[in-house]
GROMACS .gro file of C-alpha atoms in nm:
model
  227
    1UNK     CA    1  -6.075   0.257   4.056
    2UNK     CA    2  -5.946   0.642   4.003
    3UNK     CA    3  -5.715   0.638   4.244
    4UNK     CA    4  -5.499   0.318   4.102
    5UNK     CA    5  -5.490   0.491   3.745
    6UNK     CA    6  -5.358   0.820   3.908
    7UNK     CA    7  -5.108   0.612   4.118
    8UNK     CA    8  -5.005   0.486   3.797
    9UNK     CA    9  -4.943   0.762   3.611
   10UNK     CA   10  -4.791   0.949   3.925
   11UNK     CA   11  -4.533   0.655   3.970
   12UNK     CA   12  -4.422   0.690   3.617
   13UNK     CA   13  -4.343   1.045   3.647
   14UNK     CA   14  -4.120   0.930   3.944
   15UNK     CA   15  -3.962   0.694   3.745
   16UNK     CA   16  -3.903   0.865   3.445
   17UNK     CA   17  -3.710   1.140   3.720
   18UNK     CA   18  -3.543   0.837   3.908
   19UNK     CA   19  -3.404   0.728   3.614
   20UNK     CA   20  -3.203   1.087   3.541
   21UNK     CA   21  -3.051   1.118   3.860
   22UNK     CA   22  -2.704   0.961   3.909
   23UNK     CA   23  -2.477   0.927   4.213
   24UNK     CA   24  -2.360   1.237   4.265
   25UNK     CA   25  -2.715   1.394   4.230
   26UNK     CA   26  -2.852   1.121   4.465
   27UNK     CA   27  -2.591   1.217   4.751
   28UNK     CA   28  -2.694   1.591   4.683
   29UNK     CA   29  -2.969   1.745   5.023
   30UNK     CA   30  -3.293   1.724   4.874
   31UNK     CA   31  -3.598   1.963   5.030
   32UNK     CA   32  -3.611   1.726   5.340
   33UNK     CA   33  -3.421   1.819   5.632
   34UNK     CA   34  -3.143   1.603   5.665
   35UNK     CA   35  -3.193   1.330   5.363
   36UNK     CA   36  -3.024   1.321   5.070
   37UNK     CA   37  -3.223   1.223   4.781
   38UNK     CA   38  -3.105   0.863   4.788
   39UNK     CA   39  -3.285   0.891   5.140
   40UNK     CA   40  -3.586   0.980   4.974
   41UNK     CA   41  -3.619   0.683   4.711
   42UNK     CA   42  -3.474   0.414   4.976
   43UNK     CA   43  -3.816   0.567   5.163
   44UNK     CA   44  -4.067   0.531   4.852
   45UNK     CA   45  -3.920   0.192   4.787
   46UNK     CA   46  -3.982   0.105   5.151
   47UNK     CA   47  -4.284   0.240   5.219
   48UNK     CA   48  -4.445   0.047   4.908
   49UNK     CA   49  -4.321  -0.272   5.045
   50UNK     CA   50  -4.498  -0.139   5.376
   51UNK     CA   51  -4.822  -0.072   5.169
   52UNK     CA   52  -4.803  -0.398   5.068
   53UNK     CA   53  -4.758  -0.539   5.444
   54UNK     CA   54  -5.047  -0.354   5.513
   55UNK     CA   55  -5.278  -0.514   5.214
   56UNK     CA   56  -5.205  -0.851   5.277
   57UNK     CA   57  -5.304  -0.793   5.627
   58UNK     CA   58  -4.940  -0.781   5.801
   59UNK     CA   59  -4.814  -0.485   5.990
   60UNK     CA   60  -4.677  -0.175   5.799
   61UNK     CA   61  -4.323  -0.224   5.980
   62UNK     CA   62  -4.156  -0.428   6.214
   63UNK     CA   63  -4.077  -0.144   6.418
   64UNK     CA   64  -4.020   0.285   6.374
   65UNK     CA   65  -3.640   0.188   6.470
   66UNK     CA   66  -3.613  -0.095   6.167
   67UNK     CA   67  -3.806   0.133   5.916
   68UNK     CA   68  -3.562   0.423   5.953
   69UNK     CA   69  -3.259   0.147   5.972
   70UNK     CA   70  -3.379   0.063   5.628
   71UNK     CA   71  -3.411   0.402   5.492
   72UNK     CA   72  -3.064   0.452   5.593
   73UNK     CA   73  -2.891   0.134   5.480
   74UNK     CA   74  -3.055   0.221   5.106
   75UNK     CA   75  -2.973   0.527   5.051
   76UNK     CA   76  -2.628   0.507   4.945
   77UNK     CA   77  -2.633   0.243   4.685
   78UNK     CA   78  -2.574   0.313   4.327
   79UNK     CA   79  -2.822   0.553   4.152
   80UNK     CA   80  -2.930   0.233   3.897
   81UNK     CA   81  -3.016   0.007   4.195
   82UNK     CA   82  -3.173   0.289   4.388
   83UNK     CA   83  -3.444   0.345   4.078
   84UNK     CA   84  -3.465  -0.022   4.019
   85UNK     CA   85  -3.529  -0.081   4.388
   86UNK     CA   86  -3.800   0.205   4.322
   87UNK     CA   87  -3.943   0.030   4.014
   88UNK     CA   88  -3.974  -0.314   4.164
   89UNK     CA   89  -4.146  -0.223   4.502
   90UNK     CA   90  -4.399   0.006   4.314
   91UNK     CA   91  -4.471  -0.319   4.098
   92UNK     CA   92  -4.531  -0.545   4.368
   93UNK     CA   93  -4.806  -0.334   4.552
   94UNK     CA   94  -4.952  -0.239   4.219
   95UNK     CA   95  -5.030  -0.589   4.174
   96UNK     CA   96  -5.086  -0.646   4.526
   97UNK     CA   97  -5.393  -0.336   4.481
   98UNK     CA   98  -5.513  -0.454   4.157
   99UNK     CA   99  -5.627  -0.791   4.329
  100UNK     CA  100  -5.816  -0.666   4.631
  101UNK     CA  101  -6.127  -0.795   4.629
  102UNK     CA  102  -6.252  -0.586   4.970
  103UNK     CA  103  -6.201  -0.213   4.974
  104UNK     CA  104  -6.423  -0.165   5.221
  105UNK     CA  105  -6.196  -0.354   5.448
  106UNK     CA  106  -6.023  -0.194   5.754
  107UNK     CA  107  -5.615  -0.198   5.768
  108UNK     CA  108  -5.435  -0.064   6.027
  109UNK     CA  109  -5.099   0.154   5.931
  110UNK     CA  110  -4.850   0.304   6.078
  111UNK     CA  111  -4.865   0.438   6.469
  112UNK     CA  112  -5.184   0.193   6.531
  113UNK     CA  113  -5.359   0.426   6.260
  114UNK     CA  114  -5.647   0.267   6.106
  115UNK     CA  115  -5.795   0.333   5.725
  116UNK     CA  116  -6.025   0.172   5.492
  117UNK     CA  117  -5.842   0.002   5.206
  118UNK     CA  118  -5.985   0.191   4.950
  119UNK     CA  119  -5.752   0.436   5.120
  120UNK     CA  120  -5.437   0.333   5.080
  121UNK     CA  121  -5.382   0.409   4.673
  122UNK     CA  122  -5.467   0.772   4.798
  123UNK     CA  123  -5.228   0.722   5.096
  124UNK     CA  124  -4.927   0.564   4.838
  125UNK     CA  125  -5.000   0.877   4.580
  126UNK     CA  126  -4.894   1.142   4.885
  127UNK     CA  127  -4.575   0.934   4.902
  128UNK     CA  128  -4.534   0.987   4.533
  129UNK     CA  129  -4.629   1.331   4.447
  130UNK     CA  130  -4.496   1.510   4.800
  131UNK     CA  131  -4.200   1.340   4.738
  132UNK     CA  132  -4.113   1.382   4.379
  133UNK     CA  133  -4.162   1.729   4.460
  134UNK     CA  134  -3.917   1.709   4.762
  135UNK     CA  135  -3.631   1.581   4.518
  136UNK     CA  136  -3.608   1.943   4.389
  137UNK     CA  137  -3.571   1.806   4.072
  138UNK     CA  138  -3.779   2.004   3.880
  139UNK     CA  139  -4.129   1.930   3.981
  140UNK     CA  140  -4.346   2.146   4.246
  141UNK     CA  141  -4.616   2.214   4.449
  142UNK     CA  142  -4.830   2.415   4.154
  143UNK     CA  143  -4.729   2.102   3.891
  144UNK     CA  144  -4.938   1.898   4.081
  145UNK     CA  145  -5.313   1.844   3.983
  146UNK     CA  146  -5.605   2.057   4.120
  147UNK     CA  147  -5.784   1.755   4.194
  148UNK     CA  148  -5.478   1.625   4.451
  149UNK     CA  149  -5.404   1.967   4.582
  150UNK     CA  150  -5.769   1.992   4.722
  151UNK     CA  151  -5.819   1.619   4.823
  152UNK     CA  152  -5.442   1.636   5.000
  153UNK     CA  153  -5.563   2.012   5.189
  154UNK     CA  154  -5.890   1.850   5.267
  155UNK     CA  155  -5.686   1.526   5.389
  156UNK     CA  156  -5.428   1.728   5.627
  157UNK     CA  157  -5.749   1.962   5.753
  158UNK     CA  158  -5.853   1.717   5.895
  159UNK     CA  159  -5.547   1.544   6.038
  160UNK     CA  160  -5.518   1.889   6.219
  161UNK     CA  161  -5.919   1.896   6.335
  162UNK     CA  162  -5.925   1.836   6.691
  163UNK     CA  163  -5.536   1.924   6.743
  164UNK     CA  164  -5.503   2.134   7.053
  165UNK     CA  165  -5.236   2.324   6.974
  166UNK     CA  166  -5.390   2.420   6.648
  167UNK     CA  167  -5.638   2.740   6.684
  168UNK     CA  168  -5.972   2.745   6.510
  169UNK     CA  169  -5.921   2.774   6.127
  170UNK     CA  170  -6.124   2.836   5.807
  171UNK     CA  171  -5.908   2.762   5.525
  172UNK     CA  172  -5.997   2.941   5.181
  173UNK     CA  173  -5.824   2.797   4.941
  174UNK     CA  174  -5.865   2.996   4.600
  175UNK     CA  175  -6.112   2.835   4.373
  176UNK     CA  176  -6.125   2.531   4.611
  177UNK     CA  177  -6.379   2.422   4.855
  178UNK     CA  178  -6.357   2.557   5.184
  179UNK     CA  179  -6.206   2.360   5.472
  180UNK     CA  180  -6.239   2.374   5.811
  181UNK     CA  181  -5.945   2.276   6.083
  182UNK     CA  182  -5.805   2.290   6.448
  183UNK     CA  183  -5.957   2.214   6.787
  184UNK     CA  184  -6.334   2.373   6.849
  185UNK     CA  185  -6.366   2.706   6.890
  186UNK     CA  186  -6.456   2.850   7.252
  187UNK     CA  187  -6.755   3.015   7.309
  188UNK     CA  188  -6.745   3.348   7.107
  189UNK     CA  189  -6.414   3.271   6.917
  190UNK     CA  190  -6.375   3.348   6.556
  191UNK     CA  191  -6.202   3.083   6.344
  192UNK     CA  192  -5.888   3.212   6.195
  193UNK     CA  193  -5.952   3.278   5.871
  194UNK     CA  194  -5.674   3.171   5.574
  195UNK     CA  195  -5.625   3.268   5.226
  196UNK     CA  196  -5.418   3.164   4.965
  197UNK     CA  197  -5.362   2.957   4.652
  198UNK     CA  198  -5.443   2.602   4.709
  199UNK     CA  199  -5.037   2.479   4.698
  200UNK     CA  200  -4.984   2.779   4.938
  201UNK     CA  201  -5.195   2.585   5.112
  202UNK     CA  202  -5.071   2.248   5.086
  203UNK     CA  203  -4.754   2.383   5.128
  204UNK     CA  204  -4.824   2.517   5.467
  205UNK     CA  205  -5.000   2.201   5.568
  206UNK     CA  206  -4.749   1.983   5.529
  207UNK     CA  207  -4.475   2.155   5.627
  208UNK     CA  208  -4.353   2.210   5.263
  209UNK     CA  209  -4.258   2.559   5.232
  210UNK     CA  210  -4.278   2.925   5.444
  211UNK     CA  211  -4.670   3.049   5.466
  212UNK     CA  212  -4.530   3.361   5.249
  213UNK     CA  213  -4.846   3.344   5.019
  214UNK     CA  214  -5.124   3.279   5.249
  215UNK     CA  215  -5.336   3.585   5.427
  216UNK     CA  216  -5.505   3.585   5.707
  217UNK     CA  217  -5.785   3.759   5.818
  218UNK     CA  218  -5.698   3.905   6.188
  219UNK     CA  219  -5.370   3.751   6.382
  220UNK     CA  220  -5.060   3.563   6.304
  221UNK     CA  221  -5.039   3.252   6.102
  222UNK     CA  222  -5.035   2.986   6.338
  223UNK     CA  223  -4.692   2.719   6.340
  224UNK     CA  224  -4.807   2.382   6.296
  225UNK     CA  225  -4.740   2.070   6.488
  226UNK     CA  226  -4.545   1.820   6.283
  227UNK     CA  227  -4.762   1.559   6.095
   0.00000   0.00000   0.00000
């Protein structure tokens, strides 16, 4: 399966970063509003235990307050622990994924969301690559592959399809697909049409970085609801 080969190789690269930050870097903001970047590897080790909740057929957390109690609690210990904690929670739900048997399956996540197994490599590789990127420690948006930039923009598109608050949009990514997004236009209303490179994009969509490369084609750039 693609997806479990890409997780791999992303997970490395986070890793091979993990293991170059110490404690004083770890304390340090990163791009996240108000976590550190301790906060932000506490989170990926978490949230690959949750993964692996979820693919053994358990819910993803016991609760929002006890997933964010365990962000919290992990984020201060000692850089080594922090990137061990990393390594040995990305292990377990690698071989947790490598023996599914059903990816046709339906799991249910987070919020009472529901996904096809298959999913959930794709789902885990977000975590990895948005978050590696939200370290600020040296990788970004552009670094990541063409093929993940347009499957993530495609992904958020239509997270955002349907949204009220969202107006109309035809997203034209350059030298992507085309993407559609927001609640249905009314009768006679033109979709809003955006242009930009395709981590402008991704950027925009989730709430990564200011719109300052995208163009659109009549009327302001919409603000986005959070995801």
């Amino acid at each position: 399966m693609r997806d479990l080969t890409t997780l791999d190789e992303a997970t490395a690269r986070l890793l091979t970063v993990a293991g170059t930050l110490d404690d004083a870097a770890l304390a340090e903001p990163s791009r996240l509003p108000g976590w550190t970047r301790g906060h932000l590897l506490s989170h990926l080790a978490r949230n690959a235990d949750a993964l692996l909740n979820v693919v053994a057929g358990r819910p993803m957390y016991a609760s929002a307050e006890a997933r964010d109690a365990d962000i919290e609690a992990g984020a201060g210990r000692p850089a080594e622990t922090l990137a061990e904690d990393v390594r040995l929670s990305a292990a377990r739900l690698a071989t947790a994924l490598s023996e599914v048997t059903d990816w046709e399956a339906v799991v249910e996540l987070r919020n009472g969301v529901t996904d096809r197994l298959a999913r959930v490599p794709f789902r885990r590789l977000v975590e990895v690559e948005l978050h590696q990127v939200d370290l600020g420690a040296g990788r970004e948006l552009e670094d990541l592959s063409p093929e993940f930039t347009d499957a993530e923009n495609a992904f958020l598109a239509d997270r955002f399809t349907g949204h009220p608050d969202v107006p109309p949009l035809l997203l034209r990514p350059a030298g992507s697909p085309a993407l559609t997004s927001g609640r249905a236009p009314a009768p006679g209303e033109e979709p809003l049409t955006v242009t930009g490179a395709p981590a402008d994009l991704l950027g925009w969509l989730a709430g990564r970085r200011a719109p300052a490369g995208l163009r659109t084609g009549g009327g302001p750039l919409p603000a986005l609801p959070p995801l």
